Amino acid sequence: MKTKIEFINDIKLEFEEDDVNINEDTLFRDFDSWDSLTGMAIQVMLEDSYGVTIPDESFKSFKTINDIYEFVKNNETK
Amino acid sequence: MAYISEIAHYLPENVLSNEHINQEHPEWSADKISSKTGIFNRHISGENEFSSDLGIKAAQKLFKKKNVEKEDIDFLIFCTQSPDFLIPTTACIVQDKLCLNNNIGAIDINMGCSGYLYGLSYANGLILSGQAKNILLITSETYSKLINPEDKSNKTIFGDGATASLILEKPNTLMSGKIQKFSFYTQGSGYDKLMVKNGGIKYKHLTAKDEFDIDGNYIKNDDYLFMDGKSVFQFTSFKVPPFIDRLLILNNLDLDTIDLFIFHQANVFMMNYIRKRCKIPEDKFHVFIKNCGNTVSSSVPLALEDALIKNKIKKGSRVLLAGFGVGLSISGTIIQF
């Protein structure tokens, strides 16, 4: 598993605005650029880079970046 | 060999803007729609305007370019998923209304966003096997008639339109593009990810009700177009990049020997996402969606025509075309100008 900082950077890349400032406590759904398309992009990235498929119900329940990180850490296959 | 010689298009007069969508669905701002999808306007066919009508208008514009005479057309391929009737073949209606010869072939192809490439491959095959010399390939869709008024997602993305392409045995213009080898990919297990369930033979009657989630958001109505956006997004994200690699290998080419990539114009977010995954530089990736939206099988030829008009394609340019979507399916080829 990559470090948490690397993980956060991976997530950050999926937000199209370069100046987006995120950390583990960020409520990512509050970003202006957030929508379901960004969510899909994050899920594809996690499947690709971490081998983790997140069920929609779980993904919908995540509020912070750390929520995603914890799920990935516990389910990673790569 | 077979060549793409000329392309023309027709977009219906009625325009649906982001401001209109915002008025109907205030929760979606016009700016957010354009920033995510790259779409500002889509054209919507009139109440009495159908796929045959759009296709005929595109073909008439093609004939006005004086590149070919109507009587020289010896095969008509009509690609649509919104035919005027279940039976007969729309191409036959179009043959008559365009006053094309009677001693020609006329056939429909039921394929969506990968449809133009399928049509090109059929035309290519008919020419290479000596069955036809001058083929009229029309793509035409009126998806708007299949979209539920409550379905803001699909309403935002899709636009109606038609294109007409002339595919010839012999190049007759300086900018005729030689058609190279094709690749295809089919994942029929995803047939229900982009679908109009009712109105065919299996589920004939249109009696479905709108379905909403617990927050009151529209999900689907089986009488109308349904798209499982996430599944389609995943399909294209994972399957298009290796498909492009295979297509390049088949044609003995490397990614950096391609001068321009023209993909199905789904929406800007998805196109950029796939572009990055395919490692295609932005300046070699043509986008034409702003004022027409996702026009299904017309999106690739519309973008190709635009790239030709804007001189982004020059004599000697190598252009990779790829369509993907309904089926689920992918198709592609390379055109050597």
Tab-separated table of C-alpha atoms in Angstrom:
chain	number	residue	atom	x	y	z
A	1	MET	CA	0.000	0.000	0.000
A	2	LYS	CA	1.215	3.448	-0.866
A	3	THR	CA	1.529	6.027	1.915
A	4	LYS	CA	-1.494	8.068	2.833
A	5	ILE	CA	0.097	11.153	1.238
A	6	GLU	CA	0.596	9.299	-2.050
A	7	PHE	CA	-2.973	8.052	-1.851
A	8	ILE	CA	-4.291	11.581	-1.336
A	9	ASN	CA	-2.242	12.737	-4.333
A	10	ASP	CA	-3.744	9.979	-6.479
A	11	ILE	CA	-7.222	11.177	-5.515
A	12	LYS	CA	-6.241	14.803	-6.105
A	13	LEU	CA	-5.295	14.021	-9.710
A	14	GLU	CA	-8.886	13.020	-10.419
A	15	PHE	CA	-10.110	16.513	-9.582
A	16	GLU	CA	-9.642	18.541	-12.717
A	17	GLU	CA	-8.765	21.850	-11.031
A	18	ASP	CA	-5.060	22.037	-10.274
A	19	ASP	CA	-5.413	24.291	-7.264
A	20	VAL	CA	-7.699	21.948	-5.369
A	21	ASN	CA	-6.368	21.624	-1.832
A	22	ILE	CA	-7.209	18.348	-0.189
A	23	ASN	CA	-6.163	16.398	2.888
A	24	GLU	CA	-7.466	13.324	4.655
A	25	ASP	CA	-10.278	15.238	6.374
A	26	THR	CA	-11.486	16.957	3.227
A	27	LEU	CA	-15.204	16.630	2.588
A	28	PHE	CA	-14.680	15.965	-1.109
A	29	ARG	CA	-18.342	16.158	-2.037
A	30	ASP	CA	-18.335	19.856	-1.107
A	31	PHE	CA	-15.985	20.806	-3.951
A	32	ASP	CA	-17.495	22.806	-6.790
A	33	SER	CA	-16.013	20.400	-9.299
A	34	TRP	CA	-17.400	17.338	-7.507
A	35	ASP	CA	-20.085	15.305	-9.227
A	36	SER	CA	-20.853	11.703	-10.072
A	37	LEU	CA	-18.404	11.775	-13.010
A	38	THR	CA	-15.510	12.614	-10.676
A	39	GLY	CA	-16.717	9.803	-8.425
A	40	MET	CA	-16.598	7.371	-11.345
A	41	ALA	CA	-13.098	8.537	-12.253
A	42	ILE	CA	-11.910	7.970	-8.669
A	43	GLN	CA	-13.450	4.482	-8.609
A	44	VAL	CA	-11.793	3.528	-11.912
A	45	MET	CA	-8.437	4.822	-10.618
A	46	LEU	CA	-8.756	2.797	-7.399
A	47	GLU	CA	-9.587	-0.351	-9.371
A	48	ASP	CA	-6.626	0.267	-11.664
A	49	SER	CA	-3.973	1.323	-9.177
A	50	TYR	CA	-5.049	-0.498	-6.024
A	51	GLY	CA	-7.120	-3.406	-7.350
A	52	VAL	CA	-10.037	-2.289	-5.187
A	53	THR	CA	-13.608	-2.256	-6.431
A	54	ILE	CA	-15.804	-0.130	-4.220
A	55	PRO	CA	-19.509	-1.016	-4.254
A	56	ASP	CA	-21.717	2.007	-4.982
A	57	GLU	CA	-23.461	1.801	-1.602
A	58	SER	CA	-20.113	1.961	0.202
A	59	PHE	CA	-18.814	4.766	-1.977
A	60	LYS	CA	-21.943	6.813	-1.361
A	61	SER	CA	-21.388	6.514	2.408
A	62	PHE	CA	-17.854	7.982	2.262
A	63	LYS	CA	-17.588	11.583	3.368
A	64	THR	CA	-13.861	12.292	3.710
A	65	ILE	CA	-10.775	11.197	1.780
A	66	ASN	CA	-9.831	9.189	4.863
A	67	ASP	CA	-13.057	7.164	4.559
A	68	ILE	CA	-11.944	6.101	1.056
A	69	TYR	CA	-8.395	5.460	2.272
A	70	GLU	CA	-9.536	3.161	5.087
A	71	PHE	CA	-11.710	1.126	2.726
A	72	VAL	CA	-8.896	0.771	0.182
A	73	LYS	CA	-6.347	-0.139	2.887
A	74	ASN	CA	-8.596	-2.948	4.121
A	75	ASN	CA	-9.410	-4.300	0.663
A	76	GLU	CA	-6.293	-3.696	-1.405
A	77	THR	CA	-5.200	-6.547	-3.692
A	78	LYS	CA	-2.254	-4.929	-5.477
B	1	MET	CA	-8.794	0.339	-51.690
B	2	ALA	CA	-11.696	2.450	-50.458
B	3	TYR	CA	-11.641	6.157	-49.705
B	4	ILE	CA	-13.666	8.665	-47.689
B	5	SER	CA	-14.168	11.413	-50.219
B	6	GLU	CA	-16.635	13.867	-48.711
B	7	ILE	CA	-18.738	14.452	-45.591
B	8	ALA	CA	-21.770	16.672	-44.994
B	9	HIS	CA	-24.101	17.047	-42.034
B	10	TYR	CA	-27.481	18.303	-40.983
B	11	LEU	CA	-28.459	19.454	-37.497
B	12	PRO	CA	-32.150	20.215	-36.783
B	13	GLU	CA	-33.158	23.851	-36.258
B	14	ASN	CA	-34.492	23.568	-32.701
B	15	VAL	CA	-31.785	24.164	-30.099
B	16	LEU	CA	-31.799	23.086	-26.460
B	17	SER	CA	-29.387	25.280	-24.466
B	18	ASN	CA	-27.963	24.781	-20.984
B	19	GLU	CA	-30.105	27.725	-19.873
B	20	HIS	CA	-33.213	25.841	-21.013
B	21	ILE	CA	-32.126	22.769	-19.085
B	22	ASN	CA	-31.419	24.916	-16.029
B	23	GLN	CA	-34.941	26.369	-16.227
B	24	GLU	CA	-36.436	22.878	-16.208
B	25	HIS	CA	-33.980	21.493	-13.654
B	26	PRO	CA	-32.827	24.401	-11.436
B	27	GLU	CA	-30.534	22.099	-9.420
B	28	TRP	CA	-28.173	21.973	-12.423
B	29	SER	CA	-26.572	25.303	-13.289
B	30	ALA	CA	-25.800	26.116	-16.935
B	31	ASP	CA	-22.135	26.710	-16.036
B	32	LYS	CA	-21.737	23.380	-14.318
B	33	ILE	CA	-23.276	21.557	-17.284
B	34	SER	CA	-20.879	23.213	-19.731
B	35	SER	CA	-17.793	22.837	-17.536
B	36	LYS	CA	-18.344	19.103	-17.061
B	37	THR	CA	-19.757	18.037	-20.405
B	38	GLY	CA	-18.249	20.682	-22.691
B	39	ILE	CA	-21.727	20.984	-24.213
B	40	PHE	CA	-23.557	24.323	-24.512
B	41	ASN	CA	-26.286	23.473	-27.034
B	42	ARG	CA	-27.856	20.450	-28.671
B	43	HIS	CA	-30.121	20.298	-31.691
B	44	ILE	CA	-33.499	18.627	-31.282
B	45	SER	CA	-35.535	17.194	-34.152
B	46	GLY	CA	-38.989	18.681	-34.695
B	47	GLU	CA	-42.175	16.855	-33.778
B	48	ASN	CA	-42.602	15.680	-37.360
B	49	GLU	CA	-38.947	15.304	-38.210
B	50	PHE	CA	-37.561	11.775	-38.135
B	51	SER	CA	-34.290	9.955	-38.783
B	52	SER	CA	-35.048	9.543	-42.487
B	53	ASP	CA	-35.691	13.310	-42.796
B	54	LEU	CA	-32.439	14.249	-41.064
B	55	GLY	CA	-30.475	11.756	-43.139
B	56	ILE	CA	-32.027	12.984	-46.384
B	57	LYS	CA	-31.112	16.596	-45.571
B	58	ALA	CA	-27.514	15.600	-44.821
B	59	ALA	CA	-27.329	13.660	-48.104
B	60	GLN	CA	-28.798	16.583	-50.060
B	61	LYS	CA	-26.064	18.813	-48.655
B	62	LEU	CA	-23.498	16.208	-49.712
B	63	PHE	CA	-24.841	16.134	-53.272
B	64	LYS	CA	-24.742	19.949	-53.420
B	65	LYS	CA	-20.970	19.719	-53.088
B	66	LYS	CA	-21.003	18.311	-56.624
B	67	ASN	CA	-18.493	15.642	-55.747
B	68	VAL	CA	-20.751	12.881	-57.032
B	69	GLU	CA	-23.942	12.533	-59.022
B	70	LYS	CA	-26.931	10.843	-57.425
B	71	GLU	CA	-27.102	8.333	-60.251
B	72	ASP	CA	-23.570	7.181	-59.506
B	73	ILE	CA	-24.477	5.976	-55.998
B	74	ASP	CA	-24.669	2.179	-56.119
B	75	PHE	CA	-25.174	1.352	-52.430
B	76	LEU	CA	-26.816	3.091	-49.476
B	77	ILE	CA	-25.965	2.260	-45.861
B	78	PHE	CA	-28.134	3.956	-43.246
B	79	CYS	CA	-27.020	3.746	-39.624
B	80	THR	CA	-29.669	4.490	-36.993
B	81	GLN	CA	-31.113	3.244	-33.724
B	82	SER	CA	-34.151	5.474	-33.972
B	83	PRO	CA	-35.654	4.267	-37.272
B	84	ASP	CA	-38.923	5.794	-38.505
B	85	PHE	CA	-40.538	2.342	-38.338
B	86	LEU	CA	-39.705	-1.088	-36.938
B	87	ILE	CA	-40.338	-2.326	-40.481
B	88	PRO	CA	-39.407	-1.410	-43.237
B	89	THR	CA	-35.720	-0.564	-43.537
B	90	THR	CA	-35.230	3.199	-43.326
B	91	ALA	CA	-32.630	3.042	-46.112
B	92	CYS	CA	-35.352	1.980	-48.562
B	93	ILE	CA	-37.454	5.041	-47.711
B	94	VAL	CA	-34.376	7.214	-48.110
B	95	GLN	CA	-33.469	5.637	-51.477
B	96	ASP	CA	-36.870	6.667	-52.787
B	97	LYS	CA	-36.999	10.151	-51.296
B	98	LEU	CA	-33.469	10.955	-52.500
B	99	CYS	CA	-34.401	9.641	-55.981
B	100	LEU	CA	-31.429	7.282	-55.995
B	101	ASN	CA	-31.295	4.518	-58.592
B	102	ASN	CA	-33.499	1.467	-58.112
B	103	ASN	CA	-30.751	-0.946	-59.034
B	104	ILE	CA	-28.782	-0.314	-55.840
B	105	GLY	CA	-28.514	-1.958	-52.425
B	106	ALA	CA	-30.006	-0.146	-49.415
B	107	ILE	CA	-29.629	-1.428	-45.857
B	108	ASP	CA	-29.880	-0.201	-42.265
B	109	ILE	CA	-27.346	-0.810	-39.547
B	110	ASN	CA	-28.628	-0.751	-35.980
B	111	MET	CA	-25.590	0.499	-34.094
B	112	GLY	CA	-24.989	3.508	-31.878
B	113	CYS	CA	-21.849	5.379	-30.970
B	114	SER	CA	-19.636	2.872	-32.790
B	115	GLY	CA	-21.997	2.918	-35.806
B	116	TYR	CA	-20.032	5.161	-38.153
B	117	LEU	CA	-17.024	2.877	-37.983
B	118	TYR	CA	-19.261	-0.143	-38.610
B	119	GLY	CA	-20.758	1.638	-41.616
B	120	LEU	CA	-17.297	2.453	-42.933
B	121	SER	CA	-16.200	-1.152	-42.546
B	122	TYR	CA	-19.268	-2.385	-44.447
B	123	ALA	CA	-18.643	0.152	-47.200
B	124	ASN	CA	-14.982	-0.820	-47.273
B	125	GLY	CA	-15.914	-4.504	-47.565
B	126	LEU	CA	-18.445	-3.890	-50.345
B	127	ILE	CA	-15.855	-1.961	-52.322
B	128	LEU	CA	-12.962	-4.367	-51.705
B	129	SER	CA	-15.153	-7.321	-52.740
B	130	GLY	CA	-16.192	-5.562	-55.945
B	131	GLN	CA	-19.888	-5.282	-55.045
B	132	ALA	CA	-20.066	-1.489	-55.083
B	133	LYS	CA	-18.024	1.495	-56.195
B	134	ASN	CA	-19.751	4.615	-54.850
B	135	ILE	CA	-21.385	4.245	-51.471
B	136	LEU	CA	-23.527	6.723	-49.585
B	137	LEU	CA	-23.140	6.172	-45.834
B	138	ILE	CA	-25.671	8.033	-43.698
B	139	THR	CA	-25.754	8.230	-39.906
B	140	SER	CA	-28.902	9.690	-38.393
B	141	GLU	CA	-30.368	9.745	-34.899
B	142	THR	CA	-33.322	11.286	-33.143
B	143	TYR	CA	-32.446	10.052	-29.639
B	144	SER	CA	-34.289	13.074	-28.199
B	145	LYS	CA	-37.554	11.281	-28.996
B	146	LEU	CA	-36.389	8.402	-26.784
B	147	ILE	CA	-35.442	10.566	-23.789
B	148	ASN	CA	-37.854	10.962	-20.892
B	149	PRO	CA	-38.642	14.625	-20.058
B	150	GLU	CA	-37.545	13.909	-16.458
B	151	ASP	CA	-34.189	12.471	-17.553
B	152	LYS	CA	-31.909	15.470	-17.146
B	153	SER	CA	-28.714	13.395	-17.541
B	154	ASN	CA	-29.463	12.044	-21.002
B	155	LYS	CA	-31.177	15.281	-22.027
B	156	THR	CA	-27.953	17.123	-21.228
B	157	ILE	CA	-25.686	14.816	-23.198
B	158	PHE	CA	-27.483	13.742	-26.370
B	159	GLY	CA	-28.336	15.806	-29.420
B	160	ASP	CA	-30.011	14.857	-32.709
B	161	GLY	CA	-28.269	15.056	-36.057
B	162	ALA	CA	-27.242	13.308	-39.239
B	163	THR	CA	-24.221	12.997	-41.485
B	164	ALA	CA	-23.692	11.748	-45.015
B	165	SER	CA	-20.348	10.391	-46.211
B	166	LEU	CA	-19.255	9.418	-49.659
B	167	ILE	CA	-17.120	6.276	-49.773
B	168	LEU	CA	-15.500	5.609	-53.135
B	169	GLU	CA	-13.444	2.951	-54.859
B	170	LYS	CA	-11.202	5.616	-56.361
B	171	PRO	CA	-10.072	8.884	-54.739
B	172	ASN	CA	-11.640	11.850	-56.526
B	173	THR	CA	-10.387	14.730	-54.393
B	174	LEU	CA	-6.997	15.715	-53.032
B	175	MET	CA	-8.250	15.127	-49.508
B	176	SER	CA	-9.737	11.671	-50.021
B	177	GLY	CA	-8.721	9.478	-47.094
B	178	LYS	CA	-7.657	5.890	-47.667
B	179	ILE	CA	-9.408	3.498	-45.278
B	180	GLN	CA	-7.067	1.119	-43.432
B	181	LYS	CA	-7.747	-1.962	-41.287
B	182	PHE	CA	-10.544	-2.155	-38.699
B	183	SER	CA	-10.747	-3.512	-35.175
B	184	PHE	CA	-13.914	-4.365	-33.234
B	185	TYR	CA	-14.766	-5.235	-29.651
B	186	THR	CA	-18.112	-6.489	-28.378
B	187	GLN	CA	-19.232	-6.989	-24.792
B	188	GLY	CA	-22.840	-8.078	-25.201
B	189	SER	CA	-23.147	-8.873	-21.492
B	190	GLY	CA	-23.562	-5.117	-21.105
B	191	TYR	CA	-26.525	-4.961	-23.493
B	192	ASP	CA	-28.758	-3.522	-20.753
B	193	LYS	CA	-26.381	-0.702	-19.778
B	194	LEU	CA	-27.618	1.506	-22.593
B	195	MET	CA	-31.051	0.465	-23.644
B	196	VAL	CA	-34.639	1.222	-24.618
B	197	LYS	CA	-36.316	-1.851	-23.158
B	198	ASN	CA	-39.876	-1.433	-24.354
B	199	GLY	CA	-41.338	-0.839	-27.791
B	200	GLY	CA	-39.537	-3.685	-29.564
B	201	ILE	CA	-41.036	-7.117	-30.134
B	202	LYS	CA	-40.184	-8.658	-26.762
B	203	TYR	CA	-41.797	-5.914	-24.678
B	204	LYS	CA	-44.111	-4.352	-27.181
B	205	HIS	CA	-46.277	-2.090	-25.059
B	206	LEU	CA	-45.309	1.313	-23.771
B	207	THR	CA	-46.915	1.254	-20.335
B	208	ALA	CA	-43.937	1.760	-18.003
B	209	LYS	CA	-43.930	4.319	-15.205
B	210	ASP	CA	-41.183	6.715	-14.161
B	211	GLU	CA	-38.979	5.267	-11.396
B	212	PHE	CA	-37.353	7.524	-8.793
B	213	ASP	CA	-34.837	6.920	-5.984
B	214	ILE	CA	-35.598	7.740	-2.329
B	215	ASP	CA	-34.374	11.298	-2.831
B	216	GLY	CA	-36.827	11.784	-5.668
B	217	ASN	CA	-34.209	11.654	-8.443
B	218	TYR	CA	-35.368	10.142	-11.728
B	219	ILE	CA	-33.792	6.723	-12.353
B	220	LYS	CA	-35.508	5.316	-15.444
B	221	ASN	CA	-38.649	4.501	-17.362
B	222	ASP	CA	-38.413	1.358	-19.502
B	223	ASP	CA	-40.297	3.057	-22.342
B	224	TYR	CA	-37.383	5.466	-22.738
B	225	LEU	CA	-33.621	5.489	-23.156
B	226	PHE	CA	-31.787	4.241	-20.089
B	227	MET	CA	-28.076	4.690	-19.574
B	228	ASP	CA	-26.136	3.191	-16.683
B	229	GLY	CA	-23.537	5.937	-16.906
B	230	LYS	CA	-21.148	4.356	-14.466
B	231	SER	CA	-21.039	1.018	-16.296
B	232	VAL	CA	-20.526	2.716	-19.648
B	233	PHE	CA	-17.801	4.899	-18.103
B	234	GLN	CA	-16.044	1.839	-16.686
B	235	PHE	CA	-16.376	-0.073	-19.946
B	236	THR	CA	-14.770	2.705	-21.944
B	237	SER	CA	-12.136	3.433	-19.279
B	238	PHE	CA	-10.906	-0.153	-19.178
B	239	LYS	CA	-11.570	-1.391	-22.717
B	240	VAL	CA	-10.819	1.540	-25.033
B	241	PRO	CA	-7.069	1.970	-24.223
B	242	PRO	CA	-6.133	-1.693	-24.980
B	243	PHE	CA	-8.424	-1.546	-28.024
B	244	ILE	CA	-6.468	1.429	-29.405
B	245	ASP	CA	-3.227	-0.506	-28.838
B	246	ARG	CA	-4.614	-3.486	-30.775
B	247	LEU	CA	-5.815	-1.271	-33.624
B	248	LEU	CA	-2.371	0.310	-33.918
B	249	ILE	CA	-0.625	-3.086	-33.903
B	250	LEU	CA	-3.023	-4.378	-36.568
B	251	ASN	CA	-2.040	-1.452	-38.779
B	252	ASN	CA	1.677	-1.707	-37.901
B	253	LEU	CA	1.692	1.769	-36.393
B	254	ASP	CA	2.773	3.435	-33.152
B	255	LEU	CA	0.718	5.922	-31.187
B	256	ASP	CA	3.074	8.765	-32.071
B	257	THR	CA	2.718	8.135	-35.828
B	258	ILE	CA	-0.940	9.188	-35.613
B	259	ASP	CA	-1.491	12.871	-36.433
B	260	LEU	CA	-5.030	13.184	-35.104
B	261	PHE	CA	-7.324	11.092	-32.938
B	262	ILE	CA	-11.063	11.421	-33.421
B	263	PHE	CA	-13.018	9.506	-30.810
B	264	HIS	CA	-16.726	9.270	-30.228
B	265	GLN	CA	-17.758	12.631	-28.738
B	266	ALA	CA	-19.447	11.306	-25.586
B	267	ASN	CA	-18.851	14.297	-23.316
B	268	VAL	CA	-15.711	16.300	-22.623
B	269	PHE	CA	-15.062	14.866	-19.178
B	270	MET	CA	-15.147	11.290	-20.427
B	271	MET	CA	-13.221	12.087	-23.610
B	272	ASN	CA	-10.403	13.738	-21.671
B	273	TYR	CA	-10.374	10.913	-19.180
B	274	ILE	CA	-9.961	8.315	-21.935
B	275	ARG	CA	-7.485	10.514	-23.802
B	276	LYS	CA	-5.231	10.599	-20.742
B	277	ARG	CA	-5.549	6.853	-20.223
B	278	CYS	CA	-4.575	6.295	-23.865
B	279	LYS	CA	-1.637	8.724	-23.389
B	280	ILE	CA	-2.746	10.878	-26.329
B	281	PRO	CA	-1.461	14.496	-26.306
B	282	GLU	CA	-4.219	17.088	-26.123
B	283	ASP	CA	-3.197	18.797	-29.378
B	284	LYS	CA	-3.707	15.557	-31.321
B	285	PHE	CA	-7.183	14.960	-29.928
B	286	HIS	CA	-10.061	16.580	-31.789
B	287	VAL	CA	-13.146	17.691	-29.866
B	288	PHE	CA	-16.351	18.776	-31.578
B	289	ILE	CA	-19.249	18.705	-29.155
B	290	LYS	CA	-19.886	22.261	-27.910
B	291	ASN	CA	-22.924	23.078	-30.007
B	292	CYS	CA	-24.249	19.656	-30.927
B	293	GLY	CA	-23.743	17.380	-27.906
B	294	ASN	CA	-23.301	13.653	-28.253
B	295	THR	CA	-24.889	12.840	-31.610
B	296	VAL	CA	-24.341	9.051	-31.286
B	297	SER	CA	-23.240	7.578	-34.647
B	298	SER	CA	-22.894	11.054	-36.166
B	299	SER	CA	-20.335	12.247	-33.624
B	300	VAL	CA	-17.240	10.819	-35.329
B	301	PRO	CA	-18.085	12.003	-38.890
B	302	LEU	CA	-19.166	15.438	-37.568
B	303	ALA	CA	-15.814	15.806	-35.808
B	304	LEU	CA	-13.956	14.474	-38.854
B	305	GLU	CA	-15.684	16.967	-41.141
B	306	ASP	CA	-14.872	19.770	-38.685
B	307	ALA	CA	-11.208	18.744	-38.505
B	308	LEU	CA	-11.031	18.775	-42.320
B	309	ILE	CA	-12.694	22.209	-42.524
B	310	LYS	CA	-10.299	23.597	-39.907
B	311	ASN	CA	-7.285	22.152	-41.786
B	312	LYS	CA	-6.312	20.059	-38.794
B	313	ILE	CA	-6.018	17.242	-41.318
B	314	LYS	CA	-3.611	17.793	-44.182
B	315	LYS	CA	-2.496	15.749	-47.142
B	316	GLY	CA	-0.456	12.903	-45.640
B	317	SER	CA	-2.155	13.060	-42.217
B	318	ARG	CA	-2.915	9.798	-40.482
B	319	VAL	CA	-6.149	9.920	-38.481
B	320	LEU	CA	-7.366	7.317	-35.998
B	321	LEU	CA	-11.150	7.049	-35.667
B	322	ALA	CA	-12.839	5.174	-32.805
B	323	GLY	CA	-16.431	4.836	-31.644
B	324	PHE	CA	-17.703	3.198	-28.458
B	325	GLY	CA	-20.927	2.778	-26.542
B	326	VAL	CA	-24.199	0.890	-27.021
B	327	GLY	CA	-23.817	-2.864	-27.255
B	328	LEU	CA	-21.542	-2.495	-25.490
B	329	SER	CA	-19.208	-2.095	-28.427
B	330	ILE	CA	-16.048	-0.475	-29.741
B	331	SER	CA	-14.915	-0.072	-33.334
B	332	GLY	CA	-12.080	1.777	-34.988
B	333	THR	CA	-9.926	2.283	-38.021
B	334	ILE	CA	-7.197	4.513	-39.383
B	335	ILE	CA	-7.571	6.869	-42.337
B	336	GLN	CA	-4.545	7.835	-44.411
B	337	PHE	CA	-5.120	11.201	-46.097
